[in-house]
Tab-separated table of C-alpha atoms in Angstrom:
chain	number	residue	atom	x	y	z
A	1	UNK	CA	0.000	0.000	0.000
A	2	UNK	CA	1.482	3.722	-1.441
A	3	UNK	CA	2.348	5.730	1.955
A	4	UNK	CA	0.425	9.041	2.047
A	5	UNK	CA	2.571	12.324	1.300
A	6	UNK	CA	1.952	15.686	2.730
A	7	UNK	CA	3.905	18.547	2.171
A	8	UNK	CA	5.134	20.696	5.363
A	9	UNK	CA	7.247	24.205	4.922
A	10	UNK	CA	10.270	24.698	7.308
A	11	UNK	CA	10.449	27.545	9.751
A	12	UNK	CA	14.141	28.689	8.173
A	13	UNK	CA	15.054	31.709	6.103
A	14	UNK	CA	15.700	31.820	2.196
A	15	UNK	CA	19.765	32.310	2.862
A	16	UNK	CA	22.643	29.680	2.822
A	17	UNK	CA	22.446	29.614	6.186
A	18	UNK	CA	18.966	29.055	6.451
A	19	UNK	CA	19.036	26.248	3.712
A	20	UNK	CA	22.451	24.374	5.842
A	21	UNK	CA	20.204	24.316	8.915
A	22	UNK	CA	17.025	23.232	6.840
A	23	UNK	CA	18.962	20.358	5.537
A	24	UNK	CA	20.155	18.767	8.632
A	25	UNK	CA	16.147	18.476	9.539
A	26	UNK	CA	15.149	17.379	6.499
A	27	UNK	CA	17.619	14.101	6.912
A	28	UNK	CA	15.860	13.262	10.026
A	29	UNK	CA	12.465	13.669	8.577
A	30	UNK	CA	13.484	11.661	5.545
A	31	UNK	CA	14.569	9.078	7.551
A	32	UNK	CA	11.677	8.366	9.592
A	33	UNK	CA	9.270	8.653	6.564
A	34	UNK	CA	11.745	6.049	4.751
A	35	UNK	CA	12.145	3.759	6.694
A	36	UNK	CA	8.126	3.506	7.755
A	37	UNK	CA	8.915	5.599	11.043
A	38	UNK	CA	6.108	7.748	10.067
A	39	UNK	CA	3.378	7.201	7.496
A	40	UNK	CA	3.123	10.653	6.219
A	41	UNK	CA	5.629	13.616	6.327
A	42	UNK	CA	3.529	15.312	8.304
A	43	UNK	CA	3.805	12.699	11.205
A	44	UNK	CA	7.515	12.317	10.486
A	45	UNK	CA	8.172	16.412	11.246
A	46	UNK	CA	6.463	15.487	14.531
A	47	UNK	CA	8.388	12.730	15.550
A	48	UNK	CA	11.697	14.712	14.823
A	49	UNK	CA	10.291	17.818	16.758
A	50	UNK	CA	9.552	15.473	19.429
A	51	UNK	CA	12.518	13.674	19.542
A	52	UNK	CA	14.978	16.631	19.825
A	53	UNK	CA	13.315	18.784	21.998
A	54	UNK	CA	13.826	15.541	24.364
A	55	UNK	CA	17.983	15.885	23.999
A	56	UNK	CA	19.842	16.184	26.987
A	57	UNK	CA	22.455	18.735	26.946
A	58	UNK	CA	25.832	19.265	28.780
A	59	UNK	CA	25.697	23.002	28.351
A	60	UNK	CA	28.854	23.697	30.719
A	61	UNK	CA	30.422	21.098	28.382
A	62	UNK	CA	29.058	22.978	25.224
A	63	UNK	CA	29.968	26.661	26.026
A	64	UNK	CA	33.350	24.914	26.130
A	65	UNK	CA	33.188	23.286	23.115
A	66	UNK	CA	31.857	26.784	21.517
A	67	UNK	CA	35.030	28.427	23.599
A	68	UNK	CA	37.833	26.450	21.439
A	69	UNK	CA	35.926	27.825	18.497
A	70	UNK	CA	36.236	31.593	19.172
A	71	UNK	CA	39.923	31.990	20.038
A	72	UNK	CA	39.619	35.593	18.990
A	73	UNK	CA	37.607	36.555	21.952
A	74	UNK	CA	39.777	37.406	24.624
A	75	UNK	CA	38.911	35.980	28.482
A	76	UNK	CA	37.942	39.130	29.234
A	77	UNK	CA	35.459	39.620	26.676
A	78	UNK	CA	34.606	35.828	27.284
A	79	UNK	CA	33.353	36.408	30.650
A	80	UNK	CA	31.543	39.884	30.374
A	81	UNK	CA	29.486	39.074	27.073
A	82	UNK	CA	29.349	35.048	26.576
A	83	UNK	CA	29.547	33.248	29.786
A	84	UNK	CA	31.016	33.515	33.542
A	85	UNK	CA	32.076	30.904	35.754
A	86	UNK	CA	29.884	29.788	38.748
A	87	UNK	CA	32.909	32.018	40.687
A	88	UNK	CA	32.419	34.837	38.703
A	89	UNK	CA	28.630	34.752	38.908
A	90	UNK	CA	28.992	35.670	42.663
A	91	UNK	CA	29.988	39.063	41.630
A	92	UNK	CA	27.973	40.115	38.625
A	93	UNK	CA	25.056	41.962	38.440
A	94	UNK	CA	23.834	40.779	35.555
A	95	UNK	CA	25.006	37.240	33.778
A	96	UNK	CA	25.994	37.402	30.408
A	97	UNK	CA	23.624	36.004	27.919
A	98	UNK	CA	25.356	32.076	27.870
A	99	UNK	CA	23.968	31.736	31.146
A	100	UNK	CA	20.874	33.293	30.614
A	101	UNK	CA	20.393	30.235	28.348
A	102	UNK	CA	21.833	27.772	30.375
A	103	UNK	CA	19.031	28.672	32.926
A	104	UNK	CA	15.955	28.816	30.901
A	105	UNK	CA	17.149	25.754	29.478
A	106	UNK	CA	17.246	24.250	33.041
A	107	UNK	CA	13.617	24.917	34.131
A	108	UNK	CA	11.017	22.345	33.723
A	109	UNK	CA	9.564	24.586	31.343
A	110	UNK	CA	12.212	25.125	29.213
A	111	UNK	CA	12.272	27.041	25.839
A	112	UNK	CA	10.848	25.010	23.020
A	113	UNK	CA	13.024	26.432	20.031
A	114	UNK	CA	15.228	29.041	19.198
A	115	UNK	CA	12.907	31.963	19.140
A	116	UNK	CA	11.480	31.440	22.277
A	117	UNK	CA	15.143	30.656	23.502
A	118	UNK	CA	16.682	33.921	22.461
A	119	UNK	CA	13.527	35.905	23.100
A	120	UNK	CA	13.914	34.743	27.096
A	121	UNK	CA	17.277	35.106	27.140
A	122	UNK	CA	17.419	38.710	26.149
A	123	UNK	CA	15.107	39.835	28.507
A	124	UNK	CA	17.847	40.647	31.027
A	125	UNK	CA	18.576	43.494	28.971
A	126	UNK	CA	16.697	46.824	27.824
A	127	UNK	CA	15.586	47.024	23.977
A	128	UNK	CA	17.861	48.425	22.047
A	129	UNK	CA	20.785	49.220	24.350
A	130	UNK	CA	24.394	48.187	23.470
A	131	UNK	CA	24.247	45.017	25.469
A	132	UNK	CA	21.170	43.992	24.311
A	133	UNK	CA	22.303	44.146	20.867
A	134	UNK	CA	26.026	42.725	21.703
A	135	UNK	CA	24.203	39.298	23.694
A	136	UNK	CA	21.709	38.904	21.041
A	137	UNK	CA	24.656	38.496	18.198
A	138	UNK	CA	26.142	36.273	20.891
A	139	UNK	CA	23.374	33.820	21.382
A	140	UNK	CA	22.778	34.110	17.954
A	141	UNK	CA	26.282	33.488	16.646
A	142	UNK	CA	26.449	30.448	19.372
A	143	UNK	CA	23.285	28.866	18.318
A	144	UNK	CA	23.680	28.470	14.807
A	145	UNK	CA	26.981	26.914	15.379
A	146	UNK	CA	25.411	24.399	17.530
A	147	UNK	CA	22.948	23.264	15.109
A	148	UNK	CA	25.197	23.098	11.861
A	149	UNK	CA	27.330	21.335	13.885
A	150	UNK	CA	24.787	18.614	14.899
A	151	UNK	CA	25.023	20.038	18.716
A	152	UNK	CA	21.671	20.990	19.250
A	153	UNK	CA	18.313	19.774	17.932
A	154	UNK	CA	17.831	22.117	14.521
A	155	UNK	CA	14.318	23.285	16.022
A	156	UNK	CA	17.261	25.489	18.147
A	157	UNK	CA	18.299	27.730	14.676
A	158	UNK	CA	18.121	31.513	15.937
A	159	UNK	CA	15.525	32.907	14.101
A	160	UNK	CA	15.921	34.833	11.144
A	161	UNK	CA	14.488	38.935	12.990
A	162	UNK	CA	13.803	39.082	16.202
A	163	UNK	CA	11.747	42.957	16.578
A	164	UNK	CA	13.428	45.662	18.335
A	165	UNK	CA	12.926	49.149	19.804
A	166	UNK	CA	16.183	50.762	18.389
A	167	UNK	CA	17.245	53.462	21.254
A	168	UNK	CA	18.253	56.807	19.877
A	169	UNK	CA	22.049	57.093	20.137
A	170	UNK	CA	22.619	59.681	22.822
A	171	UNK	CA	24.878	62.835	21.742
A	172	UNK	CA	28.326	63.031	24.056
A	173	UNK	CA	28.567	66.226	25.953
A	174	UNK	CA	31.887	67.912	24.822
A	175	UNK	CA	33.705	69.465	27.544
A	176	UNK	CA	34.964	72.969	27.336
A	177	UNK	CA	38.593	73.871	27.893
A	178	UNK	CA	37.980	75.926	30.906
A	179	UNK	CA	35.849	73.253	32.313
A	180	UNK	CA	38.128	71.087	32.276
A	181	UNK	CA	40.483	72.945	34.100
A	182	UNK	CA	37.833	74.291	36.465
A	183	UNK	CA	37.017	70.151	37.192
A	184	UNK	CA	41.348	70.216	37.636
A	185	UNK	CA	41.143	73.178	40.074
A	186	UNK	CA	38.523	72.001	42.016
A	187	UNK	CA	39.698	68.472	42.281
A	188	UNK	CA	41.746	67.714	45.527
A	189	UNK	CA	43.008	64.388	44.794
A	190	UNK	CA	46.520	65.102	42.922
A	191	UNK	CA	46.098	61.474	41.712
A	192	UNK	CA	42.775	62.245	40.429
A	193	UNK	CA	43.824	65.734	38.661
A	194	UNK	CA	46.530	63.765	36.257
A	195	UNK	CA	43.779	61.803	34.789
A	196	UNK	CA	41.778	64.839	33.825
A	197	UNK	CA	44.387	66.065	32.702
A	198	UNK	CA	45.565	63.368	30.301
A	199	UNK	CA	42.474	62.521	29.382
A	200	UNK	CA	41.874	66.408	27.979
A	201	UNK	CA	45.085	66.614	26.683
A	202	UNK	CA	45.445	63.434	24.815
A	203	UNK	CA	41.563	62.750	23.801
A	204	UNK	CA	42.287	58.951	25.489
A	205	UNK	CA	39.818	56.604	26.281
A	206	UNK	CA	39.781	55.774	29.924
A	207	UNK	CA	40.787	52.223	29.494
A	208	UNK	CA	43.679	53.427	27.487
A	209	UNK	CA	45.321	55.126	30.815
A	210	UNK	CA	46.788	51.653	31.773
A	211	UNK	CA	48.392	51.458	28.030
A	212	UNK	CA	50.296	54.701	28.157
A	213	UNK	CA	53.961	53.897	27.133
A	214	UNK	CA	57.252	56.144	25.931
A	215	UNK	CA	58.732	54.293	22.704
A	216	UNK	CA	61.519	56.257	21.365
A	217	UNK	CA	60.921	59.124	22.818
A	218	UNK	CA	57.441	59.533	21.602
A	219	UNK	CA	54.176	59.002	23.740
A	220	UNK	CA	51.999	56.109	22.597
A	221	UNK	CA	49.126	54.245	23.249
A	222	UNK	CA	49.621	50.335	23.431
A	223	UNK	CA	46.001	49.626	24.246
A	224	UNK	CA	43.868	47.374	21.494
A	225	UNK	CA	40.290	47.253	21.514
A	226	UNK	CA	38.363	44.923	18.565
A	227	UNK	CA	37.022	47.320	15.434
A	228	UNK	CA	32.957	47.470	15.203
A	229	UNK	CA	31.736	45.407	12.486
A	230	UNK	CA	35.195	43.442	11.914
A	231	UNK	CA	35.619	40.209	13.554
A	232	UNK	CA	38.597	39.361	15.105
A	233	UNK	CA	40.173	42.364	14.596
A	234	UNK	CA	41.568	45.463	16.911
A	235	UNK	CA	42.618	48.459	16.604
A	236	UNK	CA	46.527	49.327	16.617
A	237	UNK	CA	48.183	50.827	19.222
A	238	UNK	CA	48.977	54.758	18.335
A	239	UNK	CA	51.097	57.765	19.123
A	240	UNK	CA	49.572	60.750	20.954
A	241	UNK	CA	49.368	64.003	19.798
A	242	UNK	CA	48.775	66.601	22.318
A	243	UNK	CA	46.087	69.321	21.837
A	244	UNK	CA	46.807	71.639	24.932
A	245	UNK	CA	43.844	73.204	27.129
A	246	UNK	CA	43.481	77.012	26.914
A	247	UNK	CA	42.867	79.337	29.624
A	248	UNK	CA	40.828	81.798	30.599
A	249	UNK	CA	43.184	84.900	29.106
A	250	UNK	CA	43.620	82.406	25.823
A	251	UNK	CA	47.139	81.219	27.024
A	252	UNK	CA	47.890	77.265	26.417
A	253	UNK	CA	48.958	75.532	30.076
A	254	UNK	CA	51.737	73.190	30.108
A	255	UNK	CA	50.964	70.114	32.556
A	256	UNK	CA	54.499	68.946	31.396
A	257	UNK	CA	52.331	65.495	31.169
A	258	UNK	CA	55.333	63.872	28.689
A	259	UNK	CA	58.284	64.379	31.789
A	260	UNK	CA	55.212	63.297	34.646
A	261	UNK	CA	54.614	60.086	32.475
A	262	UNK	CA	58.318	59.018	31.952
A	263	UNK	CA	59.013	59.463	35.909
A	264	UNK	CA	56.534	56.557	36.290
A	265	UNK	CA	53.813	59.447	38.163
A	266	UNK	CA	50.843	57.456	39.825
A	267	UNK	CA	47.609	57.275	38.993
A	268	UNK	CA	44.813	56.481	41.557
A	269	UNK	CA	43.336	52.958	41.683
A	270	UNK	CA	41.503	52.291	38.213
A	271	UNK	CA	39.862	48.604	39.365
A	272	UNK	CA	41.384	45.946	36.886
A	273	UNK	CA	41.689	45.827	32.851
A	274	UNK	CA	38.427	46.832	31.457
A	275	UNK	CA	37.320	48.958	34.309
A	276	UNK	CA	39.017	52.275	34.430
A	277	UNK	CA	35.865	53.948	32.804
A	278	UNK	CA	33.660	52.516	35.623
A	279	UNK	CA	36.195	53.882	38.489
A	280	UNK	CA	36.398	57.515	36.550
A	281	UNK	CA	32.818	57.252	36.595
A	282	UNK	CA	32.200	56.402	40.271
A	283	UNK	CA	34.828	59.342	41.075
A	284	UNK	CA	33.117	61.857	39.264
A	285	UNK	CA	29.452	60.922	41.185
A	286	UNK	CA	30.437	62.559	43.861
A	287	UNK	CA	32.005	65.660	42.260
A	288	UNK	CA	29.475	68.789	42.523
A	289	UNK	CA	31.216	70.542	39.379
A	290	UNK	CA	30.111	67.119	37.403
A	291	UNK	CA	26.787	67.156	38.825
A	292	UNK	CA	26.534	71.018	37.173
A	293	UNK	CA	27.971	69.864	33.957
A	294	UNK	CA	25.510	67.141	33.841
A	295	UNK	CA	22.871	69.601	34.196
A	296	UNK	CA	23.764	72.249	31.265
A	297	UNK	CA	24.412	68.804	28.867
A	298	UNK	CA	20.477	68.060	29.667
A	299	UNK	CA	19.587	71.430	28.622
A	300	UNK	CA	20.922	70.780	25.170
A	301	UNK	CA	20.061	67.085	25.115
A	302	UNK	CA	22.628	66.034	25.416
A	303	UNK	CA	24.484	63.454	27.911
A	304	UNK	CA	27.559	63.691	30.345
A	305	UNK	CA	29.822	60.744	29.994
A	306	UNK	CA	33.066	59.731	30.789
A	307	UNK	CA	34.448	59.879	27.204
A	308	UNK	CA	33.621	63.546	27.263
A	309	UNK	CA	37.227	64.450	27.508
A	310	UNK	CA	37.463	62.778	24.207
A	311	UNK	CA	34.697	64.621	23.052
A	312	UNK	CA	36.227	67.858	24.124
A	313	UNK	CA	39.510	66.370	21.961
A	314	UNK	CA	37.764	65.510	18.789
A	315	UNK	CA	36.148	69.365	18.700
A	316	UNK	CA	39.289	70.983	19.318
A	317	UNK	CA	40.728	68.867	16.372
A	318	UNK	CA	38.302	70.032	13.955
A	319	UNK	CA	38.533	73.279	15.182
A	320	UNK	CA	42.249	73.382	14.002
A	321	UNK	CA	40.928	72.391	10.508
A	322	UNK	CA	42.560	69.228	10.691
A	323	UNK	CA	41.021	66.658	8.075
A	324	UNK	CA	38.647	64.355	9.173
A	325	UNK	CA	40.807	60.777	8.281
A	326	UNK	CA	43.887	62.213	10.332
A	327	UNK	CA	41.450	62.919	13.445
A	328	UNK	CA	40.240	59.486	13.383
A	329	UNK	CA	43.820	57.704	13.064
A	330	UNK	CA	45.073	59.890	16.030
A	331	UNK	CA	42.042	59.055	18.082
A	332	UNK	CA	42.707	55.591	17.330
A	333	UNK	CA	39.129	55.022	15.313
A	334	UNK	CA	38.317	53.857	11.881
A	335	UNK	CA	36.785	57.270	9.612
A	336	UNK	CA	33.542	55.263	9.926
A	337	UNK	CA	33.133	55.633	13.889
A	338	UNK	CA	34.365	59.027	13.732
A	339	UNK	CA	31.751	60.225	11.220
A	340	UNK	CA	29.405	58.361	13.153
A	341	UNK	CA	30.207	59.882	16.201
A	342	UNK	CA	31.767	62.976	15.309
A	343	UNK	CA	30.149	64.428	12.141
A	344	UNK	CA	28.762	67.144	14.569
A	345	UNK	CA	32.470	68.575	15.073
A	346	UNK	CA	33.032	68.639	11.307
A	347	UNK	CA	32.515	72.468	9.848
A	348	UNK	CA	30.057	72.361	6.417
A	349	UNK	CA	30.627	75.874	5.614
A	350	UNK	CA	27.327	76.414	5.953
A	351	UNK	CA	27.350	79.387	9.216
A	352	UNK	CA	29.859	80.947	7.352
A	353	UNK	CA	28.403	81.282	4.039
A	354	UNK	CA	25.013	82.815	5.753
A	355	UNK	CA	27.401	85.284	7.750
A	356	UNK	CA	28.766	86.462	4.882
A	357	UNK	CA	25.494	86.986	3.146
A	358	UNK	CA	24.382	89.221	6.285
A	359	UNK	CA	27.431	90.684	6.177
A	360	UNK	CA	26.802	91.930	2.647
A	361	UNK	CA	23.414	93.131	3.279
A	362	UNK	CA	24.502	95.284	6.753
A	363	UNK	CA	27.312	96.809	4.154
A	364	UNK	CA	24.675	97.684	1.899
């Protein structure tokens, strides 16, 4: 007697990736229909469904596995945005989105597929913030290698969109020169008054003040950090060019940083790699000239922010005239981030052209 045949589409996108996944489920279907498993196709998808969402899964085991796989994620980067030990769990706030999995996956009412599995797991974060958006390529990245790779049932591909509330990018307050100084004058931690003071000067990141080296006399940067949008790799390490602060009666002041840094000066505590921006930021809490600042970057919508020295850098640069590719190798930034991040600083001609024309008419 002819078997009955039924046709049943595949929850999988119209891309090579979706088709690789597709495949894997379609030899498991075939082979139940084939072999008299299941009479129709229909009843062989349902078998298959059923029989791997009943796998068992070493996911400490797994995350492992996945580990060896992406040698070009540092430990550090590892264990704030893939997954943390059951040590370093103790002292996090938040767990990164491996473990999110690993403990939806662990309830008795577990996750039935993908979707539902990255959906869960990236609840932990606010739509469309940075670390939303970072764990969900994460999970995502994880998941499809643990289906094409037979690890997980295929019902477990990511899904091809998952809907988001894109946050509007906030615009970085941009110190002034005589801010900066005031913040310096005010400060009474001598520790604490270098690091404004490099930061102005030099436009660095904060993480960067633990990379600050002499090489041949000149002052570099040896700190790396991985380039947006390009796996695997970083960004180079970088001299520094100074841009001095300016006083009140226009007059640039010399912090003699260059002498300071080759006599090995201190800096106050910074917390460990990674967390310098996070111990500037807690320092500057409690500062009442921040608090002020804060308040006249809310009037122009606009948000005060650690990297706001660098801010303060990147305007002073286009103020000089300097062209925009130069700016964004001695910031240590593809021309991308820079014009998508500093397009603000760049002068379009535009004021000048209708000061001229007003000009023209008052001479009239």
């Amino acid at each position: 007697m002819e078997r009955k045949k039924e046709s049943r589409t595949l929850p999988y996108e119209w891309s090579k990736s979706g088709f690789a996944l597709a495949v894997e489920e379609i030899k498991q279907i075939y082979k139940r229909f084939n072999t008299g498993e299941a009479k129709t196709l229909a009843a062989a998808c349902d078998i298959t469904s059923a029989s791997n969402s009943t796998i068992e899964t070493n996911w400490k085991e797994l995350f492992d596995e996945y580990r060896k796989f992406n040698p070009q994620a540092s430990d550090k980067t590892w264990s704030k945005s893939y997954y943390k030990t059951p040590e370093q769990l103790k002292t996090s706030k938040v767990p990164p989105v491996l473990n999110q999995a690993e403990r939806l996956m662990g309830k008795r009412k577990k996750p039935k597929d993908g979707t539902e599995l990255m959906m869960q797991s990236l609840e932990a974060w606010e739509q469309g913030s940075r670390a939303r958006q970072i764990s969900r390529r994460v999970l995502n990245a994880f998941l499809k290698w643990a289906v094409l790779n037979g690890k997980l049932p295929v019902s477990f591909a990511p899904p091809a969109v998952i809907p988001e509330i894109r946050k509007e990018k906030r615009i970085g307050y941009a110190l002034t020169d005589l801010q900066i100084l005031s913040l310096i004058e005010n400060e009474r931690d001598e520790k604490w008054k270098y690091v404004y003071q490099l930061l102005g000067v030099y436009g660095l990141r904060p993480a960067e003040l633990k990379h600050i080296r002499i090489i041949d006399g000149k002052l570099w940067s040896t700190y790396r950090k991985s380039m947006g949008g390009k796996k695997g790799k970083k960004t180079e390490p970088r001299k520094l060019w100074p841009i001095p602060l300016t006083d009140a009666d226009n007059k640039l002041v010399d912090f003699n940083l260059k002498q300071r840094i080759q006599l090995g000066e201190e800096m106050p505590y910074l917390g460990r790699e990674g967390e310098a921006a996070m111990a500037l930021r807690t320092h500057l809490r409690g500062c009442k000239l921040w608090k002020q600042y804060r308040k006249e970057a809310e009037k122009i919508e606009q948000v005060l922010v650690p990297y706001t020295f660098r801010h303060r850098y990147a305007k002073a640069s286009h103020a000089k005239g300097f062209p925009t590719k130069n700016i964004a190798e001695a910031m240590g930034h593809t021309k991308e981030v820079h014009d998508a991040n500093y397009a603000r600083f760049q002068p379009d001609g535009t004021g000048e052209m209708y000061e001229k024309a007003f000009n023209e008419v008052e001479a009239a």
